[in-house]
């Protein structure tokens, strides 16, 4: 048999790090984008915000990780036992010699992610009483000022204002423009509701009712009105809220939390207004200026966002930061285990020393058949017969009990 240094033809052995690097390159290049279906187990959410889990089926298991940025975009609650479909890429974690799936997105299998998230949120908010009919308030008989939270360019506000203009001229309308769909729309809607409450609870400028409305659309289009910040803002409103979202068949969580639900934006105006008249031309002109300003601002914001998105720093996540974050999580868990082991060993050592100390004590000696003789007069131990006098009283102590006696004869 030839050893590695017996011939120059023998290939140089790879180090563990070199082999891991080659495996890492092969796997990551071979699986840059894959879909994997499985059941979640061993779900963990450390303080870093990342999600660690295992995907499994009846044949195998696969470690997976969802980085914090992607985890924040998951709309439904993850838990062990949930069947999901994940999209991502394979990555090799060299320090532990493991490969895992880096998840970019995931959704429940057999049910849309939005449907599951809606059901989970509805059950949770219902338990808190946000949809309780007992907390709903009636609308005022006559309104002088109405706040409307909606998109200033949508059909919903046009229908609402048209009907309101025909029926009632005695009300001022305050439009709080927001986006009604897309990323960040829910935060804008909730902020607008809170703004209406801050502005509308002061004397003559008070707002009599608040309308939250938009036109119809798919579940995705209406999703902003199913998000928790909007529902909680409606439930917390001091002003009675009318929801008029979508069409008759569209029911959102905002509808359940509102004091009154209107089937359409037009019906919302009918529920509010006791009479019919046209709106003033000045209000229409104001709407046009507001629309133009919002369009200009939205275009500028989008151009700025696209410029930032093209920057190289945002094309690829900083993998080194994520690795260090994961390593920190592992070190934290390892330090806690080491501390517990150290405490266990110290406790065992202390018990051992205590047992040894007990074996060397006087009581242990007595238990082996020895005794201690004490002078009755002062209780001092007698170490030699020369310390005693005939007729002197002594006490002999045993392992169990003691005996008194008198010295009659002393022998050396």
Short mmCIF file of C-alpha atoms in Angstrom, two decimals:
data_model
loop_
_atom_site.label_atom_id
_atom_site.label_comp_id
_atom_site.label_asym_id
_atom_site.label_seq_id
_atom_site.Cartn_x
_atom_site.Cartn_y
_atom_site.Cartn_z
CA UNK A 1 0.00 0.00 0.00
CA UNK A 2 1.32 3.47 -0.94
CA UNK A 3 1.24 6.36 1.44
CA UNK A 4 0.56 9.95 0.26
CA UNK A 5 4.26 10.88 0.44
CA UNK A 6 5.62 7.70 -1.23
CA UNK A 7 5.21 8.89 -4.84
CA UNK A 8 4.89 12.27 -6.51
CA UNK A 9 1.89 11.01 -8.51
CA UNK A 10 -0.26 10.82 -5.38
CA UNK A 11 -2.82 13.70 -5.47
CA UNK A 12 -2.78 16.27 -2.71
CA UNK A 13 -5.65 15.61 -0.26
CA UNK A 14 -8.30 18.30 0.07
CA UNK A 15 -8.80 20.07 3.35
CA UNK A 16 -12.25 20.02 4.90
CA UNK A 17 -12.66 23.70 4.06
CA UNK A 18 -11.64 23.17 0.42
CA UNK A 19 -14.05 20.26 0.01
CA UNK A 20 -16.88 22.23 1.62
CA UNK A 21 -16.17 25.17 -0.69
CA UNK A 22 -16.36 22.94 -3.77
CA UNK A 23 -19.62 21.35 -2.57
CA UNK A 24 -20.96 24.82 -1.82
CA UNK A 25 -20.17 26.03 -5.36
CA UNK A 26 -21.74 22.96 -6.99
CA UNK A 27 -24.98 23.01 -4.97
CA UNK A 28 -25.57 26.75 -5.09
CA UNK A 29 -24.88 26.90 -8.82
CA UNK A 30 -27.03 23.83 -9.51
CA UNK A 31 -30.07 24.98 -7.50
CA UNK A 32 -30.34 28.78 -7.85
CA UNK A 33 -34.16 28.75 -7.84
CA UNK A 34 -36.32 25.84 -6.64
CA UNK A 35 -39.80 25.15 -5.27
CA UNK A 36 -40.09 22.75 -2.33
CA UNK A 37 -43.26 21.45 -0.63
CA UNK A 38 -43.26 20.01 2.86
CA UNK A 39 -44.49 20.18 6.43
CA UNK A 40 -42.98 22.69 8.89
CA UNK A 41 -41.30 21.34 12.02
CA UNK A 42 -38.77 22.65 14.56
CA UNK A 43 -39.86 26.24 13.91
CA UNK A 44 -37.66 28.79 15.73
CA UNK A 45 -37.79 32.60 15.83
CA UNK A 46 -34.67 33.99 17.58
CA UNK A 47 -34.30 37.64 18.54
CA UNK A 48 -32.50 38.36 15.26
CA UNK A 49 -35.83 38.21 13.40
CA UNK A 50 -34.81 35.33 11.12
CA UNK A 51 -36.93 32.16 10.97
CA UNK A 52 -35.31 28.73 11.15
CA UNK A 53 -37.37 25.62 10.34
CA UNK A 54 -37.27 22.12 8.94
CA UNK A 55 -39.29 20.99 5.91
CA UNK A 56 -40.14 17.32 6.06
CA UNK A 57 -42.19 14.61 4.40
CA UNK A 58 -42.40 10.86 4.86
CA UNK A 59 -39.04 10.36 3.12
CA UNK A 60 -36.66 13.12 4.21
CA UNK A 61 -36.03 16.40 6.03
CA UNK A 62 -34.52 19.68 4.81
CA UNK A 63 -33.23 22.57 6.92
CA UNK A 64 -34.53 25.96 5.83
CA UNK A 65 -34.02 29.59 6.78
CA UNK A 66 -36.10 32.71 6.10
CA UNK A 67 -34.07 35.89 6.50
CA UNK A 68 -35.64 38.71 8.48
CA UNK A 69 -36.53 40.84 5.44
CA UNK A 70 -38.47 38.01 3.81
CA UNK A 71 -39.93 36.88 7.16
CA UNK A 72 -41.51 40.29 7.65
CA UNK A 73 -43.39 39.85 4.37
CA UNK A 74 -45.07 36.58 5.41
CA UNK A 75 -48.70 37.54 5.99
CA UNK A 76 -49.88 34.39 7.82
CA UNK A 77 -48.73 32.76 11.06
CA UNK A 78 -46.22 29.92 10.69
CA UNK A 79 -46.42 26.96 13.06
CA UNK A 80 -45.27 23.35 13.29
CA UNK A 81 -47.40 20.98 11.23
CA UNK A 82 -48.36 23.54 8.56
CA UNK A 83 -47.96 22.30 4.96
CA UNK A 84 -46.29 24.96 2.84
CA UNK A 85 -44.76 25.51 -0.59
CA UNK A 86 -41.44 27.38 -0.45
CA UNK A 87 -39.48 29.15 -3.16
CA UNK A 88 -35.79 29.85 -2.72
CA UNK A 89 -32.29 28.58 -3.42
CA UNK A 90 -29.92 26.08 -1.87
CA UNK A 91 -27.03 27.29 0.26
CA UNK A 92 -24.23 25.43 2.05
CA UNK A 93 -23.40 26.59 5.57
CA UNK A 94 -19.69 25.65 5.61
CA UNK A 95 -18.99 25.99 9.39
CA UNK A 96 -21.38 23.08 10.06
CA UNK A 97 -21.12 21.24 6.78
CA UNK A 98 -24.86 21.48 6.13
CA UNK A 99 -26.91 22.46 3.13
CA UNK A 100 -30.20 24.27 3.57
CA UNK A 101 -32.93 26.05 1.67
CA UNK A 102 -32.87 29.85 1.80
CA UNK A 103 -36.55 30.72 1.48
CA UNK A 104 -37.54 33.80 -0.51
CA UNK A 105 -41.30 33.28 -0.23
CA UNK A 106 -43.74 30.67 1.00
CA UNK A 107 -47.46 30.01 1.05
CA UNK A 108 -49.70 27.37 2.64
CA UNK A 109 -50.39 24.33 0.51
CA UNK A 110 -54.03 23.83 -0.41
CA UNK A 111 -55.01 27.38 0.62
CA UNK A 112 -53.88 30.81 -0.51
CA UNK A 113 -51.63 32.73 1.84
CA UNK A 114 -54.07 35.64 1.98
CA UNK A 115 -57.02 33.37 2.77
CA UNK A 116 -55.16 31.71 5.65
CA UNK A 117 -53.89 35.03 6.99
CA UNK A 118 -57.42 36.48 6.81
CA UNK A 119 -58.91 33.55 8.70
CA UNK A 120 -56.23 33.61 11.40
CA UNK A 121 -56.52 37.38 11.92
CA UNK A 122 -60.33 37.32 11.96
CA UNK A 123 -60.41 34.62 14.65
CA UNK A 124 -57.86 36.43 16.78
CA UNK A 125 -59.54 39.85 16.57
CA UNK A 126 -62.97 38.30 17.18
CA UNK A 127 -61.67 36.81 20.43
CA UNK A 128 -60.62 40.31 21.47
CA UNK A 129 -64.14 41.59 20.87
CA UNK A 130 -63.37 44.00 18.01
CA UNK A 131 -66.39 42.73 16.04
CA UNK A 132 -68.81 42.65 18.98
CA UNK A 133 -72.16 44.20 17.94
CA UNK A 134 -72.54 45.66 21.45
CA UNK A 135 -69.72 48.15 20.84
CA UNK A 136 -71.19 49.57 17.59
CA UNK A 137 -72.64 53.11 17.65
CA UNK A 138 -75.52 54.65 15.66
CA UNK A 139 -74.93 57.43 13.15
CA UNK A 140 -75.99 60.99 14.02
CA UNK A 141 -79.30 62.08 12.55
CA UNK A 142 -77.74 65.16 10.88
CA UNK A 143 -74.12 65.58 9.88
CA UNK A 144 -72.28 68.83 9.35
CA UNK A 145 -68.81 67.50 8.65
CA UNK A 146 -67.80 64.18 7.09
CA UNK A 147 -64.31 62.75 6.84
CA UNK A 148 -63.66 60.30 4.00
CA UNK A 149 -60.60 58.04 3.94
CA UNK A 150 -60.04 56.81 0.39
CA UNK A 151 -58.09 57.29 -2.81
CA UNK A 152 -58.81 60.72 -4.25
CA UNK A 153 -58.68 59.33 -7.80
CA UNK A 154 -60.88 56.24 -7.44
CA UNK A 155 -64.46 55.64 -8.55
CA UNK A 156 -65.55 55.19 -4.92
CA UNK A 157 -65.05 58.82 -3.96
CA UNK A 158 -66.71 59.98 -7.16
CA UNK A 159 -69.82 57.89 -6.50
CA UNK A 160 -69.93 58.94 -2.87
CA UNK A 161 -69.66 62.63 -3.59
CA UNK A 162 -72.15 62.47 -6.43
CA UNK A 163 -74.85 60.94 -4.29
CA UNK A 164 -74.03 63.14 -1.31
CA UNK A 165 -74.15 66.24 -3.50
CA UNK A 166 -77.62 65.38 -4.72
CA UNK A 167 -78.97 64.63 -1.27
CA UNK A 168 -77.37 67.08 1.20
CA UNK A 169 -75.62 70.44 0.85
CA UNK A 170 -75.32 71.10 4.53
CA UNK A 171 -72.31 68.89 5.15
CA UNK A 172 -68.64 69.67 4.70
CA UNK A 173 -66.53 66.81 3.39
CA UNK A 174 -62.94 66.28 4.52
CA UNK A 175 -61.07 63.90 2.19
CA UNK A 176 -58.06 62.18 3.71
CA UNK A 177 -56.24 60.85 0.62
CA UNK A 178 -54.52 57.50 0.90
CA UNK A 179 -53.53 54.63 -1.27
CA UNK A 180 -56.13 51.86 -1.02
CA UNK A 181 -54.03 48.92 -2.23
CA UNK A 182 -50.42 47.90 -2.45
CA UNK A 183 -47.49 47.88 -0.06
CA UNK A 184 -47.83 50.47 2.69
CA UNK A 185 -51.47 51.33 1.95
CA UNK A 186 -52.73 49.88 5.24
CA UNK A 187 -50.38 52.10 7.26
CA UNK A 188 -51.58 55.17 5.35
CA UNK A 189 -55.25 54.28 5.92
CA UNK A 190 -54.73 53.70 9.65
CA UNK A 191 -52.79 56.97 9.96
CA UNK A 192 -55.57 58.83 8.14
CA UNK A 193 -58.20 57.44 10.53
CA UNK A 194 -56.10 58.54 13.50
CA UNK A 195 -55.63 61.98 11.90
CA UNK A 196 -59.39 62.34 11.47
CA UNK A 197 -59.88 61.60 15.17
CA UNK A 198 -57.25 64.16 16.17
CA UNK A 199 -58.78 66.83 13.96
CA UNK A 200 -62.43 66.05 14.50
CA UNK A 201 -63.01 66.17 18.26
CA UNK A 202 -62.84 69.93 18.91
CA UNK A 203 -66.01 72.03 19.23
CA UNK A 204 -67.41 73.52 16.04
CA UNK A 205 -64.83 71.77 13.88
CA UNK A 206 -65.83 68.34 15.14
CA UNK A 207 -66.33 65.53 12.60
CA UNK A 208 -69.71 63.82 12.88
CA UNK A 209 -68.89 60.62 10.99
CA UNK A 210 -65.97 58.96 9.23
CA UNK A 211 -66.30 57.06 5.95
CA UNK A 212 -63.70 54.46 4.91
CA UNK A 213 -64.30 53.49 1.30
CA UNK A 214 -62.92 52.19 -1.97
CA UNK A 215 -64.26 50.47 -5.11
CA UNK A 216 -64.51 46.75 -5.76
CA UNK A 217 -61.70 44.38 -6.60
CA UNK A 218 -60.12 41.03 -5.89
CA UNK A 219 -59.09 39.79 -2.46
CA UNK A 220 -55.59 41.10 -3.14
CA UNK A 221 -56.92 44.53 -4.17
CA UNK A 222 -59.00 44.83 -0.98
CA UNK A 223 -56.32 43.36 1.28
CA UNK A 224 -55.31 46.67 2.87
CA UNK A 225 -58.73 46.74 4.56
CA UNK A 226 -58.10 43.30 6.06
CA UNK A 227 -54.85 44.29 7.75
CA UNK A 228 -54.66 44.60 11.52
CA UNK A 229 -53.59 48.28 11.75
CA UNK A 230 -56.68 49.37 9.77
CA UNK A 231 -59.08 47.19 11.78
CA UNK A 232 -57.67 48.39 15.10
CA UNK A 233 -57.76 52.04 13.98
CA UNK A 234 -61.46 51.68 13.07
CA UNK A 235 -62.26 49.95 16.37
CA UNK A 236 -60.41 52.66 18.33
CA UNK A 237 -62.03 55.58 16.50
CA UNK A 238 -63.97 58.02 18.69
CA UNK A 239 -65.95 59.05 15.61
CA UNK A 240 -68.65 56.68 14.26
CA UNK A 241 -67.26 54.84 11.24
CA UNK A 242 -69.08 53.77 8.09
CA UNK A 243 -67.30 51.23 5.90
CA UNK A 244 -68.13 51.13 2.20
CA UNK A 245 -65.56 48.83 0.67
CA UNK A 246 -66.04 47.13 -2.67
CA UNK A 247 -69.38 45.70 -3.71
CA UNK A 248 -72.12 43.87 -1.86
CA UNK A 249 -70.30 40.52 -2.01
CA UNK A 250 -67.04 41.99 -0.71
CA UNK A 251 -66.79 41.70 3.10
CA UNK A 252 -63.55 42.80 4.78
CA UNK A 253 -62.45 42.88 8.40
CA UNK A 254 -62.82 46.66 8.25
CA UNK A 255 -66.54 46.10 7.51
CA UNK A 256 -66.85 43.89 10.60
CA UNK A 257 -65.15 46.45 12.85
CA UNK A 258 -67.04 49.51 11.57
CA UNK A 259 -70.13 50.84 13.32
CA UNK A 260 -72.16 50.66 10.10
CA UNK A 261 -71.45 48.76 6.90
CA UNK A 262 -72.66 50.17 3.58
CA UNK A 263 -72.80 47.83 0.60
CA UNK A 264 -71.38 50.48 -1.76
CA UNK A 265 -69.91 53.98 -1.54
CA UNK A 266 -73.20 55.34 -2.92
CA UNK A 267 -75.17 53.66 -0.15
CA UNK A 268 -72.80 55.19 2.40
CA UNK A 269 -73.76 58.64 1.15
CA UNK A 270 -77.43 57.68 1.30
CA UNK A 271 -77.07 56.54 4.93
CA UNK A 272 -75.44 59.85 5.87
CA UNK A 273 -77.31 62.45 3.83
CA UNK A 274 -80.96 63.36 4.52
CA UNK A 275 -81.43 65.48 1.33
CA UNK A 276 -80.29 65.77 -2.34
CA UNK A 277 -78.25 68.59 -4.01
CA UNK A 278 -75.24 69.09 -6.21
CA UNK A 279 -71.79 69.74 -4.77
CA UNK A 280 -70.21 73.11 -5.36
CA UNK A 281 -67.85 73.60 -8.31
CA UNK A 282 -65.12 74.68 -5.93
CA UNK A 283 -65.05 71.24 -4.32
CA UNK A 284 -64.59 69.59 -7.73
CA UNK A 285 -61.76 71.96 -8.59
CA UNK A 286 -60.08 71.23 -5.27
CA UNK A 287 -60.31 67.53 -6.01
CA UNK A 288 -58.62 68.00 -9.38
CA UNK A 289 -55.74 69.97 -7.88
CA UNK A 290 -55.32 67.40 -5.14
CA UNK A 291 -55.37 64.60 -7.69
CA UNK A 292 -52.76 66.30 -9.85
CA UNK A 293 -50.52 67.00 -6.86
CA UNK A 294 -50.75 63.42 -5.64
CA UNK A 295 -50.02 62.04 -9.09
CA UNK A 296 -46.97 64.28 -9.39
CA UNK A 297 -45.72 63.30 -5.95
CA UNK A 298 -46.36 59.61 -6.60
CA UNK A 299 -44.45 59.79 -9.91
CA UNK A 300 -41.51 61.51 -8.24
CA UNK A 301 -41.50 58.99 -5.40
CA UNK A 302 -41.61 56.08 -7.83
CA UNK A 303 -38.74 57.48 -9.89
CA UNK A 304 -36.68 57.92 -6.74
CA UNK A 305 -37.51 54.40 -5.59
CA UNK A 306 -36.52 52.90 -8.95
CA UNK A 307 -33.22 54.80 -8.85
CA UNK A 308 -32.47 53.43 -5.39
CA UNK A 309 -33.54 49.91 -6.37
CA UNK A 310 -31.00 49.90 -9.22
CA UNK A 311 -28.14 50.58 -6.84
CA UNK A 312 -25.74 47.60 -6.54
CA UNK A 313 -26.10 47.57 -2.76
CA UNK A 314 -29.69 46.37 -3.05
CA UNK A 315 -29.22 43.68 -5.69
CA UNK A 316 -27.92 41.04 -3.37
CA UNK A 317 -28.24 40.68 0.43
CA UNK A 318 -25.12 40.87 2.57
CA UNK A 319 -24.56 37.18 3.14
CA UNK A 320 -21.72 37.78 5.58
CA UNK A 321 -24.02 39.72 7.90
CA UNK A 322 -26.58 36.94 7.83
CA UNK A 323 -23.92 34.28 8.54
CA UNK A 324 -22.60 36.26 11.50
CA UNK A 325 -26.13 36.77 12.79
CA UNK A 326 -26.78 33.06 12.60
CA UNK A 327 -23.44 32.31 14.26
CA UNK A 328 -24.37 34.68 17.08
CA UNK A 329 -27.62 32.78 17.61
CA UNK A 330 -25.67 29.50 17.83
CA UNK A 331 -23.09 30.92 20.27
CA UNK A 332 -25.88 32.23 22.47
CA UNK A 333 -27.48 28.79 22.65
CA UNK A 334 -24.09 27.10 23.23
CA UNK A 335 -23.17 29.46 26.08
CA UNK A 336 -26.45 28.71 27.84
CA UNK A 337 -25.83 24.95 27.55
CA UNK A 338 -22.26 25.33 28.85
CA UNK A 339 -23.47 27.34 31.85
CA UNK A 340 -26.00 24.67 32.76
CA UNK A 341 -23.36 21.92 32.45
CA UNK A 342 -20.91 23.90 34.60
CA UNK A 343 -23.51 24.35 37.32
CA UNK A 344 -24.29 20.61 37.29
CA UNK A 345 -20.60 19.65 37.64
CA UNK A 346 -20.09 22.17 40.46
CA UNK A 347 -23.08 20.80 42.33
CA UNK A 348 -21.76 17.23 42.01
CA UNK A 349 -18.31 18.27 43.22
CA UNK A 350 -19.83 20.04 46.21
CA UNK A 351 -21.82 16.92 47.14
CA UNK A 352 -18.65 14.82 46.90
CA UNK A 353 -16.67 17.16 49.19
CA UNK A 354 -19.53 17.21 51.69
CA UNK A 355 -19.54 13.41 51.83
CA UNK A 356 -15.78 13.34 52.35
CA UNK A 357 -16.02 15.90 55.14
CA UNK A 358 -18.70 13.88 56.90
CA UNK A 359 -16.50 10.72 56.73
CA UNK A 360 -13.66 12.51 58.55
CA UNK A 361 -15.81 13.99 61.34
CA UNK A 362 -15.92 12.66 64.94
CA UNK A 363 -19.39 11.17 64.51
CA UNK A 364 -18.13 8.99 61.67
CA UNK A 365 -15.28 7.73 63.90
CA UNK A 366 -17.72 6.82 66.67
CA UNK A 367 -19.86 4.87 64.23
CA UNK A 368 -16.87 2.61 63.53
CA UNK A 369 -16.86 1.38 67.22
CA UNK A 370 -14.72 4.01 68.95
CA UNK A 371 -15.73 6.15 71.93
CA UNK A 372 -14.70 9.48 73.52
CA UNK A 373 -14.05 9.89 77.25
CA UNK A 374 -14.80 13.30 78.79
CA UNK A 375 -14.16 14.66 82.28
CA UNK A 376 -17.52 15.19 83.95
CA UNK A 377 -16.29 18.31 85.72
CA UNK A 378 -15.40 20.43 82.68
CA UNK A 379 -16.34 18.28 79.65
CA UNK A 380 -12.76 18.17 78.34
CA UNK A 381 -11.66 15.11 76.34
CA UNK A 382 -9.32 12.71 78.15
CA UNK A 383 -6.31 11.76 76.04
CA UNK A 384 -4.21 9.98 78.75
CA UNK A 385 -4.89 8.12 82.00
CA UNK A 386 -2.42 10.48 83.65
CA UNK A 387 -5.04 13.23 83.39
CA UNK A 388 -7.41 11.37 85.78
CA UNK A 389 -7.53 10.91 89.53
CA UNK A 390 -9.08 7.99 91.46
CA UNK A 391 -12.67 8.78 92.36
CA UNK A 392 -13.06 11.31 89.53
CA UNK A 393 -16.28 11.09 87.49
CA UNK A 394 -16.01 10.63 83.72
CA UNK A 395 -18.47 10.42 80.80
CA UNK A 396 -17.98 8.04 77.89
CA UNK A 397 -19.68 9.03 74.61
CA UNK A 398 -20.58 6.44 72.00
CA UNK A 399 -22.00 6.72 68.50
CA UNK A 400 -25.43 6.37 70.09
CA UNK A 401 -25.73 7.54 73.68
CA UNK A 402 -23.29 8.04 76.56
CA UNK A 403 -22.40 6.43 79.99
CA UNK A 404 -21.18 7.93 83.29
CA UNK A 405 -18.60 6.15 85.48
CA UNK A 406 -16.12 6.76 88.33
CA UNK A 407 -12.36 6.11 88.25
CA UNK A 408 -11.28 3.56 90.85
CA UNK A 409 -7.85 2.54 89.61
CA UNK A 410 -5.42 4.11 87.22
CA UNK A 411 -2.91 2.07 85.27
CA UNK A 412 -0.34 3.41 82.88
#
